């Protein structure tokens, strides 16, 4: 099953903060976050692994709650360049971490 | 960009015709993937490969086949295209960086089936 992302869309003014959530009904091994601008390919932002290891963009932070099977992406002091659709991709415990299942995306619009 | 190219970048075809999309990588990565992206559905995995001649199905594999005869090329074939296969197709590779595998995407192919 696809992970569920919330909200589906959010509109911010430059400098405001946002949180995007990704929830799964299955036990997670990893969560991968991507941003996609219109007409372009998704771009890797961050990966979080079960056990606490993470790697990603220096200006973006995220959390991974293994018990709740969810991850949150924190966008602080948003810039115009943050606009785009954010996707989470999940790898499942017991399955292959090389196969990801993506959520439907969250559209983030940052206005001046 | 992980050295991934896709061809063609745009294609318009008619229902019932065969179509082959090509993904080419230059960095010798073992894992390669084909996704389709449709409004309201996000990215959905069609097929993936874990080595030359080693492939497996994803969640939306019906109507698609793949082949990988060389490490650098992963082909996606629509044997008889249907209008429901109109979509944007992304190829991806999995790259190990600092002990963590990350997926990187190619530029995409926009396919329209009339």
JSON list of C-alpha atoms in Angstrom, two decimals:
[
{"chain": "A", "resi": 1, "resn": "UNK", "atom": "CA", "xyz": [0.00, 0.00, 0.00]},
{"chain": "A", "resi": 2, "resn": "UNK", "atom": "CA", "xyz": [1.05, 3.53, -0.68]},
{"chain": "A", "resi": 3, "resn": "UNK", "atom": "CA", "xyz": [2.10, 5.63, 2.31]},
{"chain": "A", "resi": 4, "resn": "UNK", "atom": "CA", "xyz": [-0.31, 8.46, 3.09]},
{"chain": "A", "resi": 5, "resn": "UNK", "atom": "CA", "xyz": [0.99, 12.01, 2.90]},
{"chain": "A", "resi": 6, "resn": "UNK", "atom": "CA", "xyz": [-0.57, 15.02, 4.61]},
{"chain": "A", "resi": 7, "resn": "UNK", "atom": "CA", "xyz": [-1.44, 17.70, 3.90]},
{"chain": "A", "resi": 8, "resn": "UNK", "atom": "CA", "xyz": [-2.17, 17.28, 0.20]},
{"chain": "A", "resi": 9, "resn": "UNK", "atom": "CA", "xyz": [-1.32, 20.92, -0.40]},
{"chain": "A", "resi": 10, "resn": "UNK", "atom": "CA", "xyz": [-0.01, 23.86, 1.57]},
{"chain": "A", "resi": 11, "resn": "UNK", "atom": "CA", "xyz": [0.52, 27.52, 0.75]},
{"chain": "A", "resi": 12, "resn": "UNK", "atom": "CA", "xyz": [3.11, 29.57, 2.61]},
{"chain": "A", "resi": 13, "resn": "UNK", "atom": "CA", "xyz": [4.57, 33.03, 2.56]},
{"chain": "A", "resi": 14, "resn": "UNK", "atom": "CA", "xyz": [8.32, 33.28, 2.29]},
{"chain": "A", "resi": 15, "resn": "UNK", "atom": "CA", "xyz": [9.93, 32.77, 5.70]},
{"chain": "A", "resi": 16, "resn": "UNK", "atom": "CA", "xyz": [7.14, 30.62, 7.14]},
{"chain": "A", "resi": 17, "resn": "UNK", "atom": "CA", "xyz": [7.55, 27.03, 8.28]},
{"chain": "A", "resi": 18, "resn": "UNK", "atom": "CA", "xyz": [5.84, 23.87, 7.12]},
{"chain": "A", "resi": 19, "resn": "UNK", "atom": "CA", "xyz": [5.62, 20.23, 8.15]},
{"chain": "A", "resi": 20, "resn": "UNK", "atom": "CA", "xyz": [4.81, 17.41, 5.72]},
{"chain": "A", "resi": 21, "resn": "UNK", "atom": "CA", "xyz": [3.87, 14.03, 7.11]},
{"chain": "A", "resi": 22, "resn": "UNK", "atom": "CA", "xyz": [4.19, 10.52, 5.70]},
{"chain": "A", "resi": 23, "resn": "UNK", "atom": "CA", "xyz": [2.42, 7.60, 7.38]},
{"chain": "A", "resi": 24, "resn": "UNK", "atom": "CA", "xyz": [2.53, 3.90, 6.63]},
{"chain": "A", "resi": 25, "resn": "UNK", "atom": "CA", "xyz": [0.36, 0.97, 7.64]},
{"chain": "A", "resi": 26, "resn": "UNK", "atom": "CA", "xyz": [3.39, -1.34, 7.43]},
{"chain": "A", "resi": 27, "resn": "UNK", "atom": "CA", "xyz": [6.57, -1.45, 9.48]},
{"chain": "A", "resi": 28, "resn": "UNK", "atom": "CA", "xyz": [9.15, 0.83, 7.90]},
{"chain": "A", "resi": 29, "resn": "UNK", "atom": "CA", "xyz": [12.83, 0.28, 7.32]},
{"chain": "A", "resi": 30, "resn": "UNK", "atom": "CA", "xyz": [13.53, 3.54, 5.55]},
{"chain": "A", "resi": 31, "resn": "UNK", "atom": "CA", "xyz": [11.91, 6.77, 4.43]},
{"chain": "A", "resi": 32, "resn": "UNK", "atom": "CA", "xyz": [13.20, 8.75, 1.45]},
{"chain": "A", "resi": 33, "resn": "UNK", "atom": "CA", "xyz": [12.10, 12.32, 0.73]},
{"chain": "A", "resi": 34, "resn": "UNK", "atom": "CA", "xyz": [12.10, 13.93, -2.72]},
{"chain": "A", "resi": 35, "resn": "UNK", "atom": "CA", "xyz": [11.10, 17.29, -4.17]},
{"chain": "A", "resi": 36, "resn": "UNK", "atom": "CA", "xyz": [9.83, 17.64, -7.71]},
{"chain": "A", "resi": 37, "resn": "UNK", "atom": "CA", "xyz": [9.36, 20.88, -9.60]},
{"chain": "A", "resi": 38, "resn": "UNK", "atom": "CA", "xyz": [6.87, 21.06, -12.43]},
{"chain": "A", "resi": 39, "resn": "UNK", "atom": "CA", "xyz": [8.12, 19.30, -15.55]},
{"chain": "A", "resi": 40, "resn": "UNK", "atom": "CA", "xyz": [11.27, 18.02, -13.87]},
{"chain": "A", "resi": 41, "resn": "UNK", "atom": "CA", "xyz": [12.47, 14.78, -12.28]},
{"chain": "A", "resi": 42, "resn": "UNK", "atom": "CA", "xyz": [12.19, 14.19, -8.53]},
{"chain": "A", "resi": 43, "resn": "UNK", "atom": "CA", "xyz": [15.31, 15.28, -6.66]},
{"chain": "A", "resi": 44, "resn": "UNK", "atom": "CA", "xyz": [16.59, 13.48, -3.59]},
{"chain": "A", "resi": 45, "resn": "UNK", "atom": "CA", "xyz": [16.39, 15.43, -0.32]},
{"chain": "A", "resi": 46, "resn": "UNK", "atom": "CA", "xyz": [16.85, 13.08, 2.57]},
{"chain": "A", "resi": 47, "resn": "UNK", "atom": "CA", "xyz": [16.86, 9.49, 3.72]},
{"chain": "A", "resi": 48, "resn": "UNK", "atom": "CA", "xyz": [16.08, 8.23, 7.20]},
{"chain": "A", "resi": 49, "resn": "UNK", "atom": "CA", "xyz": [16.77, 4.70, 8.32]},
{"chain": "A", "resi": 50, "resn": "UNK", "atom": "CA", "xyz": [15.37, 2.59, 11.11]},
{"chain": "A", "resi": 51, "resn": "UNK", "atom": "CA", "xyz": [17.75, 2.97, 14.00]},
{"chain": "A", "resi": 52, "resn": "UNK", "atom": "CA", "xyz": [18.27, 6.68, 13.56]},
{"chain": "A", "resi": 53, "resn": "UNK", "atom": "CA", "xyz": [20.76, 7.06, 10.76]},
{"chain": "A", "resi": 54, "resn": "UNK", "atom": "CA", "xyz": [19.98, 9.80, 8.27]},
{"chain": "A", "resi": 55, "resn": "UNK", "atom": "CA", "xyz": [21.57, 11.67, 5.45]},
{"chain": "A", "resi": 56, "resn": "UNK", "atom": "CA", "xyz": [20.38, 14.59, 3.44]},
{"chain": "A", "resi": 57, "resn": "UNK", "atom": "CA", "xyz": [20.02, 18.22, 2.60]},
{"chain": "A", "resi": 58, "resn": "UNK", "atom": "CA", "xyz": [21.65, 20.54, 5.14]},
{"chain": "A", "resi": 59, "resn": "UNK", "atom": "CA", "xyz": [18.77, 23.03, 5.23]},
{"chain": "A", "resi": 60, "resn": "UNK", "atom": "CA", "xyz": [16.00, 20.49, 5.57]},
{"chain": "A", "resi": 61, "resn": "UNK", "atom": "CA", "xyz": [15.35, 18.27, 8.56]},
{"chain": "A", "resi": 62, "resn": "UNK", "atom": "CA", "xyz": [13.15, 15.28, 9.10]},
{"chain": "A", "resi": 63, "resn": "UNK", "atom": "CA", "xyz": [12.15, 12.83, 11.77]},
{"chain": "A", "resi": 64, "resn": "UNK", "atom": "CA", "xyz": [11.35, 9.13, 11.69]},
{"chain": "A", "resi": 65, "resn": "UNK", "atom": "CA", "xyz": [9.08, 7.62, 14.34]},
{"chain": "A", "resi": 66, "resn": "UNK", "atom": "CA", "xyz": [9.46, 3.86, 14.00]},
{"chain": "A", "resi": 67, "resn": "UNK", "atom": "CA", "xyz": [6.71, 3.02, 16.47]},
{"chain": "A", "resi": 68, "resn": "UNK", "atom": "CA", "xyz": [4.15, 5.22, 14.75]},
{"chain": "A", "resi": 69, "resn": "UNK", "atom": "CA", "xyz": [5.45, 4.18, 11.31]},
{"chain": "A", "resi": 70, "resn": "UNK", "atom": "CA", "xyz": [5.64, 7.74, 10.15]},
{"chain": "A", "resi": 71, "resn": "UNK", "atom": "CA", "xyz": [8.06, 10.43, 9.10]},
{"chain": "A", "resi": 72, "resn": "UNK", "atom": "CA", "xyz": [7.81, 14.20, 9.04]},
{"chain": "A", "resi": 73, "resn": "UNK", "atom": "CA", "xyz": [9.72, 16.66, 6.85]},
{"chain": "A", "resi": 74, "resn": "UNK", "atom": "CA", "xyz": [10.38, 20.08, 8.37]},
{"chain": "A", "resi": 75, "resn": "UNK", "atom": "CA", "xyz": [10.83, 23.07, 6.10]},
{"chain": "A", "resi": 76, "resn": "UNK", "atom": "CA", "xyz": [11.88, 26.10, 8.10]},
{"chain": "A", "resi": 77, "resn": "UNK", "atom": "CA", "xyz": [12.19, 29.71, 6.97]},
{"chain": "A", "resi": 78, "resn": "UNK", "atom": "CA", "xyz": [10.84, 28.69, 3.58]},
{"chain": "A", "resi": 79, "resn": "UNK", "atom": "CA", "xyz": [12.24, 30.20, 0.40]},
{"chain": "A", "resi": 80, "resn": "UNK", "atom": "CA", "xyz": [10.61, 30.63, -2.98]},
{"chain": "A", "resi": 81, "resn": "UNK", "atom": "CA", "xyz": [12.82, 27.81, -4.26]},
{"chain": "A", "resi": 82, "resn": "UNK", "atom": "CA", "xyz": [11.13, 25.37, -1.86]},
{"chain": "A", "resi": 83, "resn": "UNK", "atom": "CA", "xyz": [8.00, 25.37, -4.00]},
{"chain": "A", "resi": 84, "resn": "UNK", "atom": "CA", "xyz": [7.23, 22.03, -5.59]},
{"chain": "A", "resi": 85, "resn": "UNK", "atom": "CA", "xyz": [5.68, 18.66, -4.88]},
{"chain": "A", "resi": 86, "resn": "UNK", "atom": "CA", "xyz": [7.20, 16.64, -2.06]},
{"chain": "A", "resi": 87, "resn": "UNK", "atom": "CA", "xyz": [7.11, 12.87, -2.12]},
{"chain": "A", "resi": 88, "resn": "UNK", "atom": "CA", "xyz": [7.99, 10.32, 0.50]},
{"chain": "A", "resi": 89, "resn": "UNK", "atom": "CA", "xyz": [9.14, 6.88, -0.58]},
{"chain": "A", "resi": 90, "resn": "UNK", "atom": "CA", "xyz": [9.10, 4.06, 1.91]},
{"chain": "A", "resi": 91, "resn": "UNK", "atom": "CA", "xyz": [11.14, 0.89, 2.19]},
{"chain": "A", "resi": 92, "resn": "UNK", "atom": "CA", "xyz": [9.66, -1.85, 4.29]},
{"chain": "A", "resi": 93, "resn": "UNK", "atom": "CA", "xyz": [11.12, -4.07, 6.98]},
{"chain": "A", "resi": 94, "resn": "UNK", "atom": "CA", "xyz": [11.40, -7.60, 5.72]},
{"chain": "A", "resi": 95, "resn": "UNK", "atom": "CA", "xyz": [11.26, -6.45, 2.14]},
{"chain": "A", "resi": 96, "resn": "UNK", "atom": "CA", "xyz": [13.88, -5.07, -0.14]},
{"chain": "A", "resi": 97, "resn": "UNK", "atom": "CA", "xyz": [15.13, -1.64, 0.78]},
{"chain": "A", "resi": 98, "resn": "UNK", "atom": "CA", "xyz": [15.78, -1.18, -2.89]},
{"chain": "A", "resi": 99, "resn": "UNK", "atom": "CA", "xyz": [12.07, -1.17, -3.67]},
{"chain": "A", "resi": 100, "resn": "UNK", "atom": "CA", "xyz": [10.33, 2.01, -2.63]},
{"chain": "A", "resi": 101, "resn": "UNK", "atom": "CA", "xyz": [6.62, 2.76, -2.47]},
{"chain": "A", "resi": 102, "resn": "UNK", "atom": "CA", "xyz": [5.82, 6.43, -2.96]},
{"chain": "A", "resi": 103, "resn": "UNK", "atom": "CA", "xyz": [3.04, 8.56, -1.54]},
{"chain": "A", "resi": 104, "resn": "UNK", "atom": "CA", "xyz": [0.85, 10.71, -3.76]},
{"chain": "A", "resi": 105, "resn": "UNK", "atom": "CA", "xyz": [2.72, 13.87, -2.92]},
{"chain": "A", "resi": 106, "resn": "UNK", "atom": "CA", "xyz": [2.24, 17.20, -1.13]},
{"chain": "A", "resi": 107, "resn": "UNK", "atom": "CA", "xyz": [2.13, 20.36, -3.23]},
{"chain": "A", "resi": 108, "resn": "UNK", "atom": "CA", "xyz": [3.97, 23.19, -1.50]},
{"chain": "A", "resi": 109, "resn": "UNK", "atom": "CA", "xyz": [3.60, 26.74, -2.80]},
{"chain": "A", "resi": 110, "resn": "UNK", "atom": "CA", "xyz": [5.74, 29.50, -1.36]},
{"chain": "A", "resi": 111, "resn": "UNK", "atom": "CA", "xyz": [4.63, 33.02, -2.20]},
{"chain": "A", "resi": 112, "resn": "UNK", "atom": "CA", "xyz": [6.60, 36.26, -1.78]},
{"chain": "B", "resi": 1, "resn": "UNK", "atom": "CA", "xyz": [22.54, 13.71, -12.14]},
{"chain": "B", "resi": 2, "resn": "UNK", "atom": "CA", "xyz": [24.08, 10.22, -11.65]},
{"chain": "B", "resi": 3, "resn": "UNK", "atom": "CA", "xyz": [24.70, 9.94, -15.39]},
{"chain": "B", "resi": 4, "resn": "UNK", "atom": "CA", "xyz": [21.17, 8.84, -16.33]},
{"chain": "B", "resi": 5, "resn": "UNK", "atom": "CA", "xyz": [19.67, 9.56, -19.73]},
{"chain": "B", "resi": 6, "resn": "UNK", "atom": "CA", "xyz": [16.32, 8.53, -21.17]},
{"chain": "B", "resi": 7, "resn": "UNK", "atom": "CA", "xyz": [15.25, 8.30, -24.78]},
{"chain": "B", "resi": 8, "resn": "UNK", "atom": "CA", "xyz": [13.09, 9.42, -26.33]},
{"chain": "B", "resi": 9, "resn": "UNK", "atom": "CA", "xyz": [12.15, 12.36, -24.13]},
{"chain": "B", "resi": 10, "resn": "UNK", "atom": "CA", "xyz": [8.76, 12.75, -25.81]},
{"chain": "B", "resi": 11, "resn": "UNK", "atom": "CA", "xyz": [6.75, 10.31, -27.89]},
{"chain": "B", "resi": 12, "resn": "UNK", "atom": "CA", "xyz": [3.30, 10.27, -29.41]},
{"chain": "B", "resi": 13, "resn": "UNK", "atom": "CA", "xyz": [2.02, 6.95, -30.65]},
{"chain": "B", "resi": 14, "resn": "UNK", "atom": "CA", "xyz": [-1.21, 5.23, -31.56]},
{"chain": "B", "resi": 15, "resn": "UNK", "atom": "CA", "xyz": [-3.13, 2.57, -29.69]},
{"chain": "B", "resi": 16, "resn": "UNK", "atom": "CA", "xyz": [-1.93, -0.91, -30.49]},
{"chain": "B", "resi": 17, "resn": "UNK", "atom": "CA", "xyz": [1.60, -0.01, -31.56]},
{"chain": "B", "resi": 18, "resn": "UNK", "atom": "CA", "xyz": [4.68, -1.31, -29.73]},
{"chain": "B", "resi": 19, "resn": "UNK", "atom": "CA", "xyz": [6.82, 1.23, -27.90]},
{"chain": "B", "resi": 20, "resn": "UNK", "atom": "CA", "xyz": [10.27, 0.87, -26.33]},
{"chain": "B", "resi": 21, "resn": "UNK", "atom": "CA", "xyz": [11.75, 3.37, -23.92]},
{"chain": "B", "resi": 22, "resn": "UNK", "atom": "CA", "xyz": [15.43, 3.33, -23.12]},
{"chain": "B", "resi": 23, "resn": "UNK", "atom": "CA", "xyz": [17.26, 4.19, -19.92]},
{"chain": "B", "resi": 24, "resn": "UNK", "atom": "CA", "xyz": [21.03, 4.52, -20.06]},
{"chain": "B", "resi": 25, "resn": "UNK", "atom": "CA", "xyz": [23.43, 5.00, -17.15]},
{"chain": "B", "resi": 26, "resn": "UNK", "atom": "CA", "xyz": [27.16, 5.61, -17.18]},
{"chain": "B", "resi": 27, "resn": "UNK", "atom": "CA", "xyz": [28.13, 4.72, -13.60]},
{"chain": "B", "resi": 28, "resn": "UNK", "atom": "CA", "xyz": [27.72, 0.93, -13.52]},
{"chain": "B", "resi": 29, "resn": "UNK", "atom": "CA", "xyz": [24.97, 0.83, -10.89]},
{"chain": "B", "resi": 30, "resn": "UNK", "atom": "CA", "xyz": [23.43, -2.53, -10.18]},
{"chain": "B", "resi": 31, "resn": "UNK", "atom": "CA", "xyz": [19.83, -1.48, -9.50]},
{"chain": "B", "resi": 32, "resn": "UNK", "atom": "CA", "xyz": [17.67, 0.23, -12.10]},
{"chain": "B", "resi": 33, "resn": "UNK", "atom": "CA", "xyz": [13.96, 1.05, -12.03]},
{"chain": "B", "resi": 34, "resn": "UNK", "atom": "CA", "xyz": [11.07, 2.12, -14.21]},
{"chain": "B", "resi": 35, "resn": "UNK", "atom": "CA", "xyz": [8.29, 4.24, -12.70]},
{"chain": "B", "resi": 36, "resn": "UNK", "atom": "CA", "xyz": [5.25, 5.89, -14.15]},
{"chain": "B", "resi": 37, "resn": "UNK", "atom": "CA", "xyz": [3.85, 9.13, -12.81]},
{"chain": "B", "resi": 38, "resn": "UNK", "atom": "CA", "xyz": [0.23, 10.15, -13.20]},
{"chain": "B", "resi": 39, "resn": "UNK", "atom": "CA", "xyz": [-1.71, 13.02, -11.59]},
{"chain": "B", "resi": 40, "resn": "UNK", "atom": "CA", "xyz": [-3.16, 11.94, -8.27]},
{"chain": "B", "resi": 41, "resn": "UNK", "atom": "CA", "xyz": [-1.12, 8.73, -8.11]},
{"chain": "B", "resi": 42, "resn": "UNK", "atom": "CA", "xyz": [2.44, 9.83, -7.46]},
{"chain": "B", "resi": 43, "resn": "UNK", "atom": "CA", "xyz": [5.22, 7.54, -8.63]},
{"chain": "B", "resi": 44, "resn": "UNK", "atom": "CA", "xyz": [4.40, 3.88, -9.14]},
{"chain": "B", "resi": 45, "resn": "UNK", "atom": "CA", "xyz": [6.97, 1.16, -9.77]},
{"chain": "B", "resi": 46, "resn": "UNK", "atom": "CA", "xyz": [6.55, -0.79, -13.00]},
{"chain": "B", "resi": 47, "resn": "UNK", "atom": "CA", "xyz": [9.60, -3.08, -13.04]},
{"chain": "B", "resi": 48, "resn": "UNK", "atom": "CA", "xyz": [13.07, -3.05, -11.63]},
{"chain": "B", "resi": 49, "resn": "UNK", "atom": "CA", "xyz": [16.37, -4.80, -12.29]},
{"chain": "B", "resi": 50, "resn": "UNK", "atom": "CA", "xyz": [19.04, -5.98, -9.87]},
{"chain": "B", "resi": 51, "resn": "UNK", "atom": "CA", "xyz": [21.58, -7.03, -12.46]},
{"chain": "B", "resi": 52, "resn": "UNK", "atom": "CA", "xyz": [22.05, -8.07, -16.06]},
{"chain": "B", "resi": 53, "resn": "UNK", "atom": "CA", "xyz": [19.11, -10.29, -17.04]},
{"chain": "B", "resi": 54, "resn": "UNK", "atom": "CA", "xyz": [17.73, -10.06, -13.47]},
{"chain": "B", "resi": 55, "resn": "UNK", "atom": "CA", "xyz": [14.41, -8.26, -13.31]},
{"chain": "B", "resi": 56, "resn": "UNK", "atom": "CA", "xyz": [11.27, -8.28, -11.19]},
{"chain": "B", "resi": 57, "resn": "UNK", "atom": "CA", "xyz": [7.80, -6.82, -11.26]},
{"chain": "B", "resi": 58, "resn": "UNK", "atom": "CA", "xyz": [6.59, -3.75, -9.47]},
{"chain": "B", "resi": 59, "resn": "UNK", "atom": "CA", "xyz": [3.08, -2.76, -8.48]},
{"chain": "B", "resi": 60, "resn": "UNK", "atom": "CA", "xyz": [1.82, -1.80, -11.99]},
{"chain": "B", "resi": 61, "resn": "UNK", "atom": "CA", "xyz": [3.60, -4.23, -14.32]},
{"chain": "B", "resi": 62, "resn": "UNK", "atom": "CA", "xyz": [0.63, -5.42, -16.42]},
{"chain": "B", "resi": 63, "resn": "UNK", "atom": "CA", "xyz": [1.11, -4.46, -20.07]},
{"chain": "B", "resi": 64, "resn": "UNK", "atom": "CA", "xyz": [4.84, -3.79, -19.67]},
{"chain": "B", "resi": 65, "resn": "UNK", "atom": "CA", "xyz": [7.96, -5.87, -20.14]},
{"chain": "B", "resi": 66, "resn": "UNK", "atom": "CA", "xyz": [11.61, -5.04, -19.51]},
{"chain": "B", "resi": 67, "resn": "UNK", "atom": "CA", "xyz": [15.01, -6.23, -20.56]},
{"chain": "B", "resi": 68, "resn": "UNK", "atom": "CA", "xyz": [18.54, -5.64, -19.36]},
{"chain": "B", "resi": 69, "resn": "UNK", "atom": "CA", "xyz": [21.21, -7.23, -21.51]},
{"chain": "B", "resi": 70, "resn": "UNK", "atom": "CA", "xyz": [23.93, -4.79, -20.44]},
{"chain": "B", "resi": 71, "resn": "UNK", "atom": "CA", "xyz": [24.57, -3.11, -17.10]},
{"chain": "B", "resi": 72, "resn": "UNK", "atom": "CA", "xyz": [24.16, 0.35, -18.59]},
{"chain": "B", "resi": 73, "resn": "UNK", "atom": "CA", "xyz": [20.84, -0.14, -20.42]},
{"chain": "B", "resi": 74, "resn": "UNK", "atom": "CA", "xyz": [17.37, -0.91, -19.09]},
{"chain": "B", "resi": 75, "resn": "UNK", "atom": "CA", "xyz": [14.59, -1.07, -21.67]},
{"chain": "B", "resi": 76, "resn": "UNK", "atom": "CA", "xyz": [10.87, -0.73, -21.04]},
{"chain": "B", "resi": 77, "resn": "UNK", "atom": "CA", "xyz": [8.53, -2.12, -23.71]},
{"chain": "B", "resi": 78, "resn": "UNK", "atom": "CA", "xyz": [4.84, -1.60, -24.16]},
{"chain": "B", "resi": 79, "resn": "UNK", "atom": "CA", "xyz": [3.93, -4.51, -26.41]},
{"chain": "B", "resi": 80, "resn": "UNK", "atom": "CA", "xyz": [0.66, -2.95, -27.55]},
{"chain": "B", "resi": 81, "resn": "UNK", "atom": "CA", "xyz": [0.20, 0.57, -26.23]},
{"chain": "B", "resi": 82, "resn": "UNK", "atom": "CA", "xyz": [-3.15, 1.62, -24.78]},
{"chain": "B", "resi": 83, "resn": "UNK", "atom": "CA", "xyz": [-4.44, 5.07, -23.87]},
{"chain": "B", "resi": 84, "resn": "UNK", "atom": "CA", "xyz": [-4.21, 4.17, -20.18]},
{"chain": "B", "resi": 85, "resn": "UNK", "atom": "CA", "xyz": [-0.45, 3.99, -20.62]},
{"chain": "B", "resi": 86, "resn": "UNK", "atom": "CA", "xyz": [-0.27, 7.69, -21.43]},
{"chain": "B", "resi": 87, "resn": "UNK", "atom": "CA", "xyz": [2.00, 8.92, -18.68]},
{"chain": "B", "resi": 88, "resn": "UNK", "atom": "CA", "xyz": [5.39, 10.30, -17.73]},
{"chain": "B", "resi": 89, "resn": "UNK", "atom": "CA", "xyz": [7.93, 7.52, -17.34]},
{"chain": "B", "resi": 90, "resn": "UNK", "atom": "CA", "xyz": [10.94, 7.91, -15.09]},
{"chain": "B", "resi": 91, "resn": "UNK", "atom": "CA", "xyz": [13.96, 5.68, -14.93]},
{"chain": "B", "resi": 92, "resn": "UNK", "atom": "CA", "xyz": [15.96, 5.60, -11.70]},
{"chain": "B", "resi": 93, "resn": "UNK", "atom": "CA", "xyz": [19.12, 4.03, -10.35]},
{"chain": "B", "resi": 94, "resn": "UNK", "atom": "CA", "xyz": [20.04, 3.14, -6.79]},
{"chain": "B", "resi": 95, "resn": "UNK", "atom": "CA", "xyz": [23.41, 4.52, -5.77]},
{"chain": "B", "resi": 96, "resn": "UNK", "atom": "CA", "xyz": [25.28, 3.65, -2.61]},
{"chain": "B", "resi": 97, "resn": "UNK", "atom": "CA", "xyz": [26.61, 6.80, -0.96]},
{"chain": "B", "resi": 98, "resn": "UNK", "atom": "CA", "xyz": [28.24, 6.64, 2.46]},
{"chain": "B", "resi": 99, "resn": "UNK", "atom": "CA", "xyz": [26.71, 3.20, 3.09]},
{"chain": "B", "resi": 100, "resn": "UNK", "atom": "CA", "xyz": [23.19, 4.38, 2.30]},
{"chain": "B", "resi": 101, "resn": "UNK", "atom": "CA", "xyz": [21.48, 3.61, -0.99]},
{"chain": "B", "resi": 102, "resn": "UNK", "atom": "CA", "xyz": [19.68, 6.51, -2.64]},
{"chain": "B", "resi": 103, "resn": "UNK", "atom": "CA", "xyz": [17.53, 6.52, -5.75]},
{"chain": "B", "resi": 104, "resn": "UNK", "atom": "CA", "xyz": [18.27, 9.08, -8.43]},
{"chain": "B", "resi": 105, "resn": "UNK", "atom": "CA", "xyz": [15.92, 9.76, -11.29]},
{"chain": "B", "resi": 106, "resn": "UNK", "atom": "CA", "xyz": [16.44, 10.35, -14.96]},
{"chain": "B", "resi": 107, "resn": "UNK", "atom": "CA", "xyz": [14.83, 13.31, -16.77]},
{"chain": "B", "resi": 108, "resn": "UNK", "atom": "CA", "xyz": [11.68, 11.40, -17.77]},
{"chain": "B", "resi": 109, "resn": "UNK", "atom": "CA", "xyz": [9.88, 10.46, -20.97]},
{"chain": "B", "resi": 110, "resn": "UNK", "atom": "CA", "xyz": [6.46, 11.87, -21.74]},
{"chain": "B", "resi": 111, "resn": "UNK", "atom": "CA", "xyz": [4.44, 9.27, -23.64]},
{"chain": "B", "resi": 112, "resn": "UNK", "atom": "CA", "xyz": [1.09, 10.02, -25.24]},
{"chain": "B", "resi": 113, "resn": "UNK", "atom": "CA", "xyz": [-0.98, 7.15, -26.66]},
{"chain": "B", "resi": 114, "resn": "UNK", "atom": "CA", "xyz": [-3.77, 8.32, -28.97]}
]
